[in-house]
Amino acid sequence: MYFSGIIRVTLLITIVLSVAVFTNTSHAQIDEFFAESSLAVNVSPEFPGPGEQVTLTLVSNAIDFNRTVITWRVNGSVIAEGVGEKTFTTTAGQEGETTAVTVQLSSPTIGVIDRLVEITPGSVDLLWEIPDGTHPPFYKGKTLPVAQSYFRLAAFPVFQAGQETTLVPEEGIYRWLRNGVYRHFNNQSGFGKYFITFTRDIFNKTETIGVEVESVSGNNSAAREITFGEEDPTVFLYEQHPLQGTLFNNALTGTLNLSKQEITVRAVPYFFARGGVTYDWEVNGSQVPPQENGRPTLTLRREGEGSGRATVSVEVDHIQNPLLSARTSVVISFSQ
Amino acid sequence: MRRIVFIIIAAILLIILGVGVWFYFSPSRDIRDLLPPIFDIPGQGDFDPTDPGQPGVDEEDEQQEGVLPDLRKISDAPVSGFGIIEKEVVVGVEPAESPDEEDTPIVGTTTAIRYVEKETGHIYEYVPENDTTSRITNTTIPRSHEALISSDGEHIVLRYLNNQQQIETFVGSVQVATGTQEGTVSGSFLERNITAIAPNPDNNRLFYLIETPSGVAGRISDFDGSSEETIFQFPFTQWLADWNTPNSLLLTTKPSGDVLGYTYRLNTQTGSLTRVIGGREGLTVHGGPQGEQLLLGTSPQSVIALSLFSTEDSRLTAISAPTFPEKCVWAQSGTRIVCGVPENPSQATYPDAWYQGVISFSDDIWVINAETGNASVFIEDTPEQIDMVSLEISPDESVLVFQNKRDHSLWMLELQEGDLF
């Protein structure tokens, strides 16, 4: 009770002193004080990339910009000047190159106010892959995403153009977003978290993954997002040569004219998730006998000496995921 | 008088008939004699690769005729890889000064092409200078998918699929056949499932990528697998490697025509990485020997495009020869590039459709000036439809060697002085 009485007295003295100070301060100084503290410069985009257009906009609830001369300088040179020029656009430099934008406001009521904004663009590459997608062992192309693909993404920030970066980008602080929301990757975001994994949602045909990265010093930042569509898995047929192996250089499509006695055909599924697929072969519309079916290869032999044609089809289905299915066929024409 | 004329005519007819019969039954008669030079197949036909007791065959007939075409097929049999080597040969003898001494052989060098037959793994050697082919090993390793041969020709890397469809990488030493003994290959295996492998420019070191539990590791070793060290680790695994300068190589994300790709330069001394270029659809690259330029292939909206990219100032120069960088080779000088350029490629998603074997090309051979970006057709009509891959130019720039992706046959083009300049 005693202490609360002292506090009340102290508070009263403070208010009285404050009022005394205010009454001795000019109106202009008050305006300058509020104007300076209320002025903000919004930068858009928040994480400008190299060479990107950057728009700076002045925001204040205490400054009448229409009565203020505004001067914009880029690296010391006046680029724009005029009353009410509260928006300014410039171009960011290369990665790591700092562009100094200075804005000066002047009017009789607020005096002169200066603000400095440094734009140091960074960029971040988003590398992604489907680590368990099927493809031929020596395939040089990219494995594409299909329904419910399992993704792995790695961020590679480039804060200094042309400068070498040790490829352990652990020194960045990463925030990952899924379809614009941070919480999906809370556990995979943070210091040194430069890669993530996720399985795409069965209900979403497209997924957008984003990353924001900032250096520990806070001097550099960058952001990137990428939207994934959905491809269909596919299957191609190749000749399985007894001595050369699978001839991946020539997919069997259309009609194949064959003069030899037999051919073994291999079905190669592309972009299916690992975990197993089934092969269902048909020749001229009829399912092949069970003892020859279910395998990735099918051997066709010429019967007799005559010529003939056979339409060979195969359907490949994923064992667990009914959305993953593909079919292909080839006409094999045995000639004499 | 009439009788004499009759006898003369009969004699002439008999001579013509006799020459015809001799010509018909002559053992040296060959179907190739009927073909124009450009369709010739030197080094083939006389050679039976299934005969283990035939270490080498000379084809003197061809040389006598002196009509070897500049562009010719070295091997009709599918080949999994090759290397161009400089080989020491005796080019003459210096007569001894006295009867007690022996003549001194004069040793020179010649270009030879060693290649691995896909079906057997046997190594053959073709010498363009005298148009001879000989088998130098008979160690059988069937179904090889990819083969590398060191610059000295003494080491080999063979890659193939085992029965579980896993990638095996065999590194071996070559013991060349002698007059009495068959040549062999002996060696060991690197780890399974190496996803990419690239030799250095001197062709005596290897860089390869192997998947690890946390992603991928990039390793460097000698050609025989020794002196191995890990220089690179990263969670993203799907890279293509191109070792273009002594101390740096290019890593490019595996391409698709619908996906933005990125290329980085990996310093093989420090393991550090620099972004070279990125954000291009279907991106593939092939670096120049000086490292200042690279060929850059893209395929936006299914259109194949080739450019020269300067790594120094990021300048991009379009080249009017639309092809993929891996269908090109840099001459050692770094000023000229030779490419196989597809004639009228069909509409497709590239390079996916080409890698999948759905699309094959018929190429013309072009030469590009790397300083100006100007491109011109060098050979327009090839004797067969050739989809050129794995191009190499000999160090003296006298020979261009490449494979036809359609059937893995091996070809060479003899380059005359001035062809590339």
Short mmCIF file of N, CA, C and O in Angstrom, two decimals, chain A residues 95-204:
data_model
loop_
_atom_site.label_atom_id
_atom_site.label_comp_id
_atom_site.label_asym_id
_atom_site.label_seq_id
_atom_site.Cartn_x
_atom_site.Cartn_y
_atom_site.Cartn_z
N GLU A 95 23.74 -10.81 -58.12
CA GLU A 95 23.78 -11.40 -56.79
C GLU A 95 24.94 -10.80 -55.99
O GLU A 95 26.07 -10.74 -56.48
N GLY A 96 24.63 -10.30 -54.79
CA GLY A 96 25.66 -9.76 -53.92
C GLY A 96 26.02 -8.31 -54.19
O GLY A 96 26.77 -7.70 -53.42
N GLU A 97 25.49 -7.75 -55.25
CA GLU A 97 25.82 -6.36 -55.60
C GLU A 97 24.81 -5.44 -54.91
O GLU A 97 23.61 -5.55 -55.12
N THR A 98 25.32 -4.53 -54.08
CA THR A 98 24.43 -3.68 -53.30
C THR A 98 24.08 -2.40 -54.06
O THR A 98 24.97 -1.71 -54.57
N THR A 99 22.81 -2.13 -54.15
CA THR A 99 22.32 -0.88 -54.73
C THR A 99 21.82 -0.02 -53.57
O THR A 99 20.90 -0.42 -52.86
N ALA A 100 22.45 1.17 -53.38
CA ALA A 100 22.04 2.05 -52.28
C ALA A 100 21.01 3.05 -52.79
O ALA A 100 21.32 3.88 -53.64
N VAL A 101 19.80 2.97 -52.28
CA VAL A 101 18.75 3.91 -52.66
C VAL A 101 18.51 4.84 -51.48
O VAL A 101 18.20 4.39 -50.37
N THR A 102 18.70 6.14 -51.71
CA THR A 102 18.47 7.13 -50.65
C THR A 102 17.27 7.97 -51.04
O THR A 102 17.16 8.42 -52.18
N VAL A 103 16.39 8.16 -50.08
CA VAL A 103 15.24 9.04 -50.32
C VAL A 103 15.30 10.18 -49.31
O VAL A 103 15.57 9.96 -48.12
N GLN A 104 15.11 11.37 -49.82
CA GLN A 104 15.14 12.56 -48.95
C GLN A 104 13.80 13.28 -49.07
O GLN A 104 13.33 13.55 -50.18
N LEU A 105 13.20 13.57 -47.91
CA LEU A 105 11.93 14.29 -47.88
C LEU A 105 12.18 15.65 -47.24
O LEU A 105 12.86 15.73 -46.20
N SER A 106 11.62 16.67 -47.84
CA SER A 106 11.80 17.99 -47.22
C SER A 106 10.54 18.83 -47.41
O SER A 106 9.92 18.83 -48.49
N SER A 107 10.17 19.50 -46.33
CA SER A 107 9.04 20.44 -46.35
C SER A 107 9.17 21.33 -45.11
O SER A 107 9.89 20.98 -44.16
N PRO A 108 8.51 22.47 -45.10
CA PRO A 108 8.62 23.35 -43.93
C PRO A 108 8.15 22.70 -42.65
O PRO A 108 8.67 22.97 -41.57
N THR A 109 7.19 21.82 -42.73
CA THR A 109 6.64 21.25 -41.50
C THR A 109 7.48 20.13 -40.93
O THR A 109 7.61 19.97 -39.72
N ILE A 110 8.08 19.33 -41.83
CA ILE A 110 8.84 18.17 -41.30
C ILE A 110 10.34 18.38 -41.35
O ILE A 110 11.10 17.55 -40.86
N GLY A 111 10.78 19.46 -41.97
CA GLY A 111 12.23 19.66 -42.11
C GLY A 111 12.76 18.72 -43.18
O GLY A 111 12.13 18.52 -44.21
N VAL A 112 13.93 18.12 -42.91
CA VAL A 112 14.54 17.19 -43.87
C VAL A 112 14.68 15.82 -43.21
O VAL A 112 15.21 15.70 -42.11
N ILE A 113 14.18 14.87 -43.90
CA ILE A 113 14.29 13.48 -43.41
C ILE A 113 14.97 12.64 -44.48
O ILE A 113 14.62 12.72 -45.66
N ASP A 114 15.98 11.84 -44.11
CA ASP A 114 16.68 10.94 -45.04
C ASP A 114 16.44 9.49 -44.64
O ASP A 114 16.38 9.16 -43.46
N ARG A 115 16.31 8.69 -45.65
CA ARG A 115 16.23 7.24 -45.40
C ARG A 115 17.13 6.53 -46.40
O ARG A 115 17.19 6.90 -47.58
N LEU A 116 17.81 5.49 -45.96
CA LEU A 116 18.67 4.68 -46.85
C LEU A 116 18.12 3.26 -46.91
O LEU A 116 17.85 2.64 -45.88
N VAL A 117 17.95 2.77 -48.12
CA VAL A 117 17.54 1.37 -48.33
C VAL A 117 18.61 0.70 -49.19
O VAL A 117 18.92 1.19 -50.28
N GLU A 118 19.19 -0.37 -48.70
CA GLU A 118 20.20 -1.10 -49.48
C GLU A 118 19.57 -2.36 -50.05
O GLU A 118 19.01 -3.17 -49.30
N ILE A 119 19.66 -2.48 -51.36
CA ILE A 119 19.09 -3.66 -52.02
C ILE A 119 20.25 -4.55 -52.45
O ILE A 119 21.04 -4.19 -53.31
N THR A 120 20.35 -5.69 -51.82
CA THR A 120 21.40 -6.66 -52.17
C THR A 120 20.70 -7.94 -52.58
O THR A 120 20.34 -8.76 -51.73
N PRO A 121 20.48 -8.12 -53.89
CA PRO A 121 19.70 -9.28 -54.28
C PRO A 121 20.49 -10.57 -54.10
O PRO A 121 21.70 -10.60 -54.30
N GLY A 122 19.80 -11.56 -53.71
CA GLY A 122 20.36 -12.90 -53.69
C GLY A 122 19.43 -13.75 -54.51
O GLY A 122 18.36 -13.31 -54.92
N SER A 123 19.85 -14.92 -54.79
CA SER A 123 18.91 -15.83 -55.43
C SER A 123 19.12 -17.20 -54.81
O SER A 123 20.15 -17.46 -54.18
N VAL A 124 18.14 -17.99 -54.97
CA VAL A 124 18.26 -19.34 -54.44
C VAL A 124 17.70 -20.30 -55.49
O VAL A 124 16.60 -20.10 -55.99
N ASP A 125 18.51 -21.27 -55.85
CA ASP A 125 18.06 -22.29 -56.79
C ASP A 125 17.33 -23.37 -56.01
O ASP A 125 17.77 -23.76 -54.93
N LEU A 126 16.23 -23.82 -56.57
CA LEU A 126 15.50 -24.92 -55.95
C LEU A 126 15.68 -26.16 -56.81
O LEU A 126 15.16 -26.23 -57.92
N LEU A 127 16.45 -27.08 -56.33
CA LEU A 127 16.69 -28.32 -57.06
C LEU A 127 15.76 -29.39 -56.50
O LEU A 127 15.68 -29.55 -55.28
N TRP A 128 15.09 -30.10 -57.38
CA TRP A 128 14.16 -31.12 -56.89
C TRP A 128 14.33 -32.41 -57.66
O TRP A 128 14.77 -32.41 -58.80
N GLU A 129 13.97 -33.47 -57.01
CA GLU A 129 14.04 -34.77 -57.68
C GLU A 129 13.04 -35.72 -57.04
O GLU A 129 12.55 -35.47 -55.93
N ILE A 130 12.74 -36.76 -57.80
CA ILE A 130 11.87 -37.83 -57.30
C ILE A 130 12.79 -39.02 -57.07
O ILE A 130 13.06 -39.79 -57.99
N PRO A 131 13.33 -39.15 -55.86
CA PRO A 131 14.40 -40.14 -55.67
C PRO A 131 13.96 -41.58 -55.89
O PRO A 131 14.79 -42.42 -56.23
N ASP A 132 12.67 -41.86 -55.71
CA ASP A 132 12.27 -43.27 -55.88
C ASP A 132 11.50 -43.50 -57.18
O ASP A 132 10.88 -44.54 -57.35
N GLY A 133 11.54 -42.55 -58.11
CA GLY A 133 10.85 -42.74 -59.39
C GLY A 133 11.61 -43.72 -60.28
O GLY A 133 12.84 -43.68 -60.33
N THR A 134 10.89 -44.57 -60.97
CA THR A 134 11.57 -45.58 -61.79
C THR A 134 12.05 -44.99 -63.12
O THR A 134 11.43 -44.08 -63.67
N HIS A 135 13.15 -45.50 -63.59
CA HIS A 135 13.73 -45.11 -64.88
C HIS A 135 14.79 -46.14 -65.22
O HIS A 135 15.28 -46.86 -64.33
N PRO A 136 15.22 -46.23 -66.48
CA PRO A 136 16.29 -47.17 -66.80
C PRO A 136 17.56 -46.80 -66.04
O PRO A 136 17.81 -45.62 -65.78
N PRO A 137 18.39 -47.77 -65.73
CA PRO A 137 19.55 -47.51 -64.87
C PRO A 137 20.50 -46.43 -65.40
O PRO A 137 21.08 -45.70 -64.61
N PHE A 138 20.67 -46.34 -66.70
CA PHE A 138 21.61 -45.34 -67.24
C PHE A 138 20.87 -44.12 -67.79
O PHE A 138 21.46 -43.34 -68.54
N TYR A 139 19.63 -43.94 -67.41
CA TYR A 139 18.82 -42.85 -67.99
C TYR A 139 19.40 -41.49 -67.62
O TYR A 139 19.68 -41.21 -66.46
N LYS A 140 19.58 -40.63 -68.64
CA LYS A 140 20.21 -39.33 -68.41
C LYS A 140 19.18 -38.22 -68.22
O LYS A 140 19.55 -37.07 -67.97
N GLY A 141 17.91 -38.55 -68.39
CA GLY A 141 16.88 -37.53 -68.26
C GLY A 141 16.34 -37.45 -66.84
O GLY A 141 16.72 -38.23 -65.96
N LYS A 142 15.45 -36.50 -66.63
CA LYS A 142 14.91 -36.27 -65.30
C LYS A 142 13.70 -37.17 -65.05
O LYS A 142 12.88 -37.37 -65.95
N THR A 143 13.60 -37.66 -63.85
CA THR A 143 12.42 -38.43 -63.46
C THR A 143 11.34 -37.45 -63.04
O THR A 143 11.55 -36.61 -62.17
N LEU A 144 10.19 -37.55 -63.69
CA LEU A 144 9.13 -36.54 -63.50
C LEU A 144 8.14 -36.96 -62.41
O LEU A 144 7.98 -38.15 -62.13
N PRO A 145 7.48 -35.97 -61.81
CA PRO A 145 6.56 -36.29 -60.72
C PRO A 145 5.22 -36.83 -61.23
O PRO A 145 4.71 -36.37 -62.25
N VAL A 146 4.70 -37.80 -60.51
CA VAL A 146 3.38 -38.36 -60.81
C VAL A 146 2.53 -38.26 -59.54
O VAL A 146 2.94 -37.63 -58.55
N ALA A 147 1.36 -38.87 -59.57
CA ALA A 147 0.48 -38.80 -58.40
C ALA A 147 1.20 -39.37 -57.17
O ALA A 147 1.80 -40.43 -57.23
N GLN A 148 1.13 -38.65 -56.09
CA GLN A 148 1.68 -39.06 -54.79
C GLN A 148 3.20 -39.30 -54.83
O GLN A 148 3.72 -40.13 -54.09
N SER A 149 3.89 -38.58 -55.72
CA SER A 149 5.35 -38.73 -55.77
C SER A 149 5.98 -38.27 -54.46
O SER A 149 5.50 -37.35 -53.80
N TYR A 150 7.08 -38.90 -54.16
CA TYR A 150 7.90 -38.51 -53.01
C TYR A 150 8.99 -37.58 -53.53
O TYR A 150 9.77 -37.96 -54.41
N PHE A 151 9.03 -36.35 -53.02
CA PHE A 151 9.96 -35.32 -53.51
C PHE A 151 11.11 -35.12 -52.54
O PHE A 151 10.94 -35.22 -51.32
N ARG A 152 12.26 -34.76 -53.10
CA ARG A 152 13.34 -34.23 -52.29
C ARG A 152 13.76 -32.91 -52.93
O ARG A 152 14.01 -32.86 -54.14
N LEU A 153 13.81 -31.85 -52.13
CA LEU A 153 14.20 -30.53 -52.64
C LEU A 153 15.42 -30.05 -51.88
O LEU A 153 15.52 -30.24 -50.67
N ALA A 154 16.31 -29.42 -52.59
CA ALA A 154 17.49 -28.81 -51.96
C ALA A 154 17.59 -27.37 -52.43
O ALA A 154 17.39 -27.08 -53.61
N ALA A 155 17.88 -26.49 -51.48
CA ALA A 155 18.04 -25.07 -51.83
C ALA A 155 19.52 -24.77 -51.97
O ALA A 155 20.35 -25.24 -51.19
N PHE A 156 19.84 -24.00 -52.99
CA PHE A 156 21.23 -23.60 -53.19
C PHE A 156 21.27 -22.08 -53.29
O PHE A 156 21.03 -21.50 -54.35
N PRO A 157 21.53 -21.39 -52.18
CA PRO A 157 21.53 -19.92 -52.22
C PRO A 157 22.77 -19.37 -52.92
O PRO A 157 23.86 -19.91 -52.76
N VAL A 158 22.57 -18.34 -53.72
CA VAL A 158 23.69 -17.66 -54.39
C VAL A 158 23.63 -16.20 -53.96
O VAL A 158 22.81 -15.43 -54.44
N PHE A 159 24.47 -15.83 -53.02
CA PHE A 159 24.47 -14.47 -52.51
C PHE A 159 25.55 -13.61 -53.17
O PHE A 159 25.51 -12.40 -53.11
N GLN A 160 26.54 -14.23 -53.75
CA GLN A 160 27.61 -13.49 -54.41
C GLN A 160 27.78 -14.03 -55.81
O GLN A 160 28.18 -15.18 -55.98
N ALA A 161 27.51 -13.21 -56.82
CA ALA A 161 27.61 -13.66 -58.20
C ALA A 161 29.04 -14.07 -58.51
O ALA A 161 29.98 -13.35 -58.20
N GLY A 162 29.18 -15.23 -59.10
CA GLY A 162 30.49 -15.68 -59.58
C GLY A 162 31.42 -16.16 -58.49
O GLY A 162 32.49 -16.66 -58.78
N GLN A 163 31.03 -16.01 -57.24
CA GLN A 163 31.93 -16.43 -56.17
C GLN A 163 31.66 -17.87 -55.79
O GLN A 163 30.53 -18.33 -55.81
N GLU A 164 32.71 -18.55 -55.46
CA GLU A 164 32.56 -19.95 -55.11
C GLU A 164 31.86 -20.09 -53.75
O GLU A 164 32.09 -19.30 -52.85
N THR A 165 31.03 -21.06 -53.67
CA THR A 165 30.31 -21.32 -52.44
C THR A 165 30.56 -22.76 -52.06
O THR A 165 30.32 -23.65 -52.86
N THR A 166 31.07 -22.97 -50.90
CA THR A 166 31.26 -24.34 -50.47
C THR A 166 29.90 -25.00 -50.41
O THR A 166 28.96 -24.47 -49.84
N LEU A 167 29.81 -26.15 -51.00
CA LEU A 167 28.51 -26.76 -51.15
C LEU A 167 28.05 -27.48 -49.89
O LEU A 167 27.75 -28.64 -49.90
N VAL A 168 28.08 -26.78 -48.81
CA VAL A 168 27.37 -27.22 -47.63
C VAL A 168 26.69 -25.95 -47.13
O VAL A 168 27.18 -25.30 -46.21
N PRO A 169 25.58 -25.57 -47.75
CA PRO A 169 24.99 -24.27 -47.43
C PRO A 169 24.31 -24.29 -46.06
O PRO A 169 23.15 -23.90 -45.91
N GLU A 170 25.06 -24.74 -45.06
CA GLU A 170 24.49 -24.89 -43.73
C GLU A 170 24.38 -23.56 -43.00
O GLU A 170 23.75 -23.49 -41.94
N GLU A 171 24.99 -22.54 -43.54
CA GLU A 171 25.03 -21.31 -42.78
C GLU A 171 23.84 -20.42 -43.00
O GLU A 171 23.75 -19.34 -42.45
N GLY A 172 22.89 -20.88 -43.79
CA GLY A 172 21.68 -20.09 -44.03
C GLY A 172 20.57 -20.48 -43.07
O GLY A 172 20.58 -21.53 -42.44
N ILE A 173 19.62 -19.58 -42.98
CA ILE A 173 18.41 -19.86 -42.20
C ILE A 173 17.28 -20.01 -43.20
O ILE A 173 17.02 -19.11 -44.00
N TYR A 174 16.63 -21.15 -43.17
CA TYR A 174 15.67 -21.49 -44.22
C TYR A 174 14.25 -21.57 -43.65
O TYR A 174 14.04 -22.11 -42.56
N ARG A 175 13.31 -21.01 -44.41
CA ARG A 175 11.90 -21.18 -44.07
C ARG A 175 11.21 -21.75 -45.30
O ARG A 175 11.23 -21.16 -46.38
N TRP A 176 10.63 -22.93 -45.14
CA TRP A 176 10.00 -23.61 -46.26
C TRP A 176 8.48 -23.44 -46.20
O TRP A 176 7.90 -23.44 -45.10
N LEU A 177 7.88 -23.29 -47.33
CA LEU A 177 6.42 -23.11 -47.41
C LEU A 177 5.83 -24.15 -48.36
O LEU A 177 6.44 -24.48 -49.38
N ARG A 178 4.66 -24.61 -48.01
CA ARG A 178 3.93 -25.50 -48.92
C ARG A 178 2.60 -24.83 -49.24
O ARG A 178 1.81 -24.55 -48.33
N ASN A 179 2.38 -24.56 -50.50
CA ASN A 179 1.18 -23.84 -50.94
C ASN A 179 0.98 -22.56 -50.13
O ASN A 179 -0.13 -22.23 -49.70
N GLY A 180 2.08 -21.86 -49.87
CA GLY A 180 2.05 -20.56 -49.20
C GLY A 180 1.97 -20.63 -47.69
O GLY A 180 1.91 -19.58 -47.03
N VAL A 181 2.00 -21.81 -47.13
CA VAL A 181 1.83 -21.95 -45.68
C VAL A 181 3.12 -22.50 -45.06
O VAL A 181 3.69 -23.47 -45.57
N TYR A 182 3.56 -21.86 -43.98
CA TYR A 182 4.82 -22.26 -43.34
C TYR A 182 4.69 -23.53 -42.52
O TYR A 182 5.61 -24.33 -42.44
N ARG A 183 3.51 -23.71 -41.89
CA ARG A 183 3.44 -24.71 -40.82
C ARG A 183 3.70 -26.15 -41.30
O ARG A 183 4.09 -27.00 -40.53
N HIS A 184 3.49 -26.39 -42.62
CA HIS A 184 3.70 -27.76 -43.11
C HIS A 184 5.14 -28.22 -42.93
O HIS A 184 5.41 -29.40 -42.81
N PHE A 185 6.05 -27.26 -42.97
CA PHE A 185 7.46 -27.63 -42.92
C PHE A 185 8.15 -27.04 -41.68
O PHE A 185 9.35 -26.80 -41.71
N ASN A 186 7.37 -26.82 -40.61
CA ASN A 186 7.97 -26.26 -39.39
C ASN A 186 9.17 -27.06 -38.93
O ASN A 186 10.20 -26.51 -38.55
N ASN A 187 9.03 -28.38 -38.98
CA ASN A 187 10.10 -29.23 -38.46
C ASN A 187 11.30 -29.28 -39.40
O ASN A 187 12.38 -29.69 -38.99
N GLN A 188 11.07 -28.92 -40.66
CA GLN A 188 12.18 -28.99 -41.62
C GLN A 188 12.75 -27.61 -41.94
O GLN A 188 13.57 -27.48 -42.84
N SER A 189 12.28 -26.58 -41.23
CA SER A 189 12.79 -25.22 -41.44
C SER A 189 13.75 -24.85 -40.31
O SER A 189 13.71 -25.43 -39.23
N GLY A 190 14.59 -23.86 -40.58
CA GLY A 190 15.50 -23.38 -39.54
C GLY A 190 16.92 -23.29 -40.04
O GLY A 190 17.21 -23.41 -41.24
N PHE A 191 17.82 -23.11 -39.10
CA PHE A 191 19.23 -22.92 -39.42
C PHE A 191 19.81 -24.19 -40.06
O PHE A 191 19.70 -25.29 -39.52
N GLY A 192 20.39 -24.03 -41.23
CA GLY A 192 21.05 -25.16 -41.90
C GLY A 192 20.10 -26.15 -42.55
O GLY A 192 20.56 -27.15 -43.10
N LYS A 193 18.79 -25.87 -42.53
CA LYS A 193 17.82 -26.84 -43.07
C LYS A 193 17.63 -26.54 -44.57
O LYS A 193 16.64 -25.95 -44.96
N TYR A 194 18.61 -26.93 -45.36
CA TYR A 194 18.58 -26.54 -46.77
C TYR A 194 17.97 -27.60 -47.68
O TYR A 194 17.95 -27.42 -48.89
N PHE A 195 17.48 -28.67 -47.10
CA PHE A 195 16.72 -29.60 -47.95
C PHE A 195 15.54 -30.17 -47.18
O PHE A 195 15.57 -30.25 -45.94
N ILE A 196 14.53 -30.54 -47.92
CA ILE A 196 13.32 -31.10 -47.32
C ILE A 196 12.86 -32.30 -48.15
O ILE A 196 13.29 -32.48 -49.30
N THR A 197 11.99 -33.07 -47.58
CA THR A 197 11.31 -34.13 -48.34
C THR A 197 9.82 -34.03 -48.05
O THR A 197 9.41 -33.57 -46.97
N PHE A 198 9.04 -34.42 -49.00
CA PHE A 198 7.59 -34.50 -48.77
C PHE A 198 6.95 -35.39 -49.82
O PHE A 198 7.54 -35.64 -50.88
N THR A 199 5.78 -35.87 -49.52
CA THR A 199 5.00 -36.66 -50.47
C THR A 199 3.82 -35.82 -50.91
O THR A 199 3.10 -35.26 -50.06
N ARG A 200 3.61 -35.73 -52.20
CA ARG A 200 2.56 -34.84 -52.68
C ARG A 200 1.19 -35.36 -52.29
O ARG A 200 0.96 -36.57 -52.16
N ASP A 201 0.29 -34.41 -52.10
CA ASP A 201 -1.06 -34.72 -51.64
C ASP A 201 -1.85 -35.39 -52.76
O ASP A 201 -1.79 -34.97 -53.91
N ILE A 202 -2.60 -36.40 -52.41
CA ILE A 202 -3.38 -37.12 -53.41
C ILE A 202 -4.46 -36.23 -54.04
O ILE A 202 -4.85 -36.42 -55.18
N PHE A 203 -4.92 -35.22 -53.29
CA PHE A 203 -6.02 -34.39 -53.78
C PHE A 203 -5.53 -33.18 -54.58
O PHE A 203 -6.33 -32.51 -55.21
N ASN A 204 -4.26 -32.87 -54.52
CA ASN A 204 -3.76 -31.68 -55.21
C ASN A 204 -3.07 -32.06 -56.52
O ASN A 204 -2.09 -32.79 -56.52
#
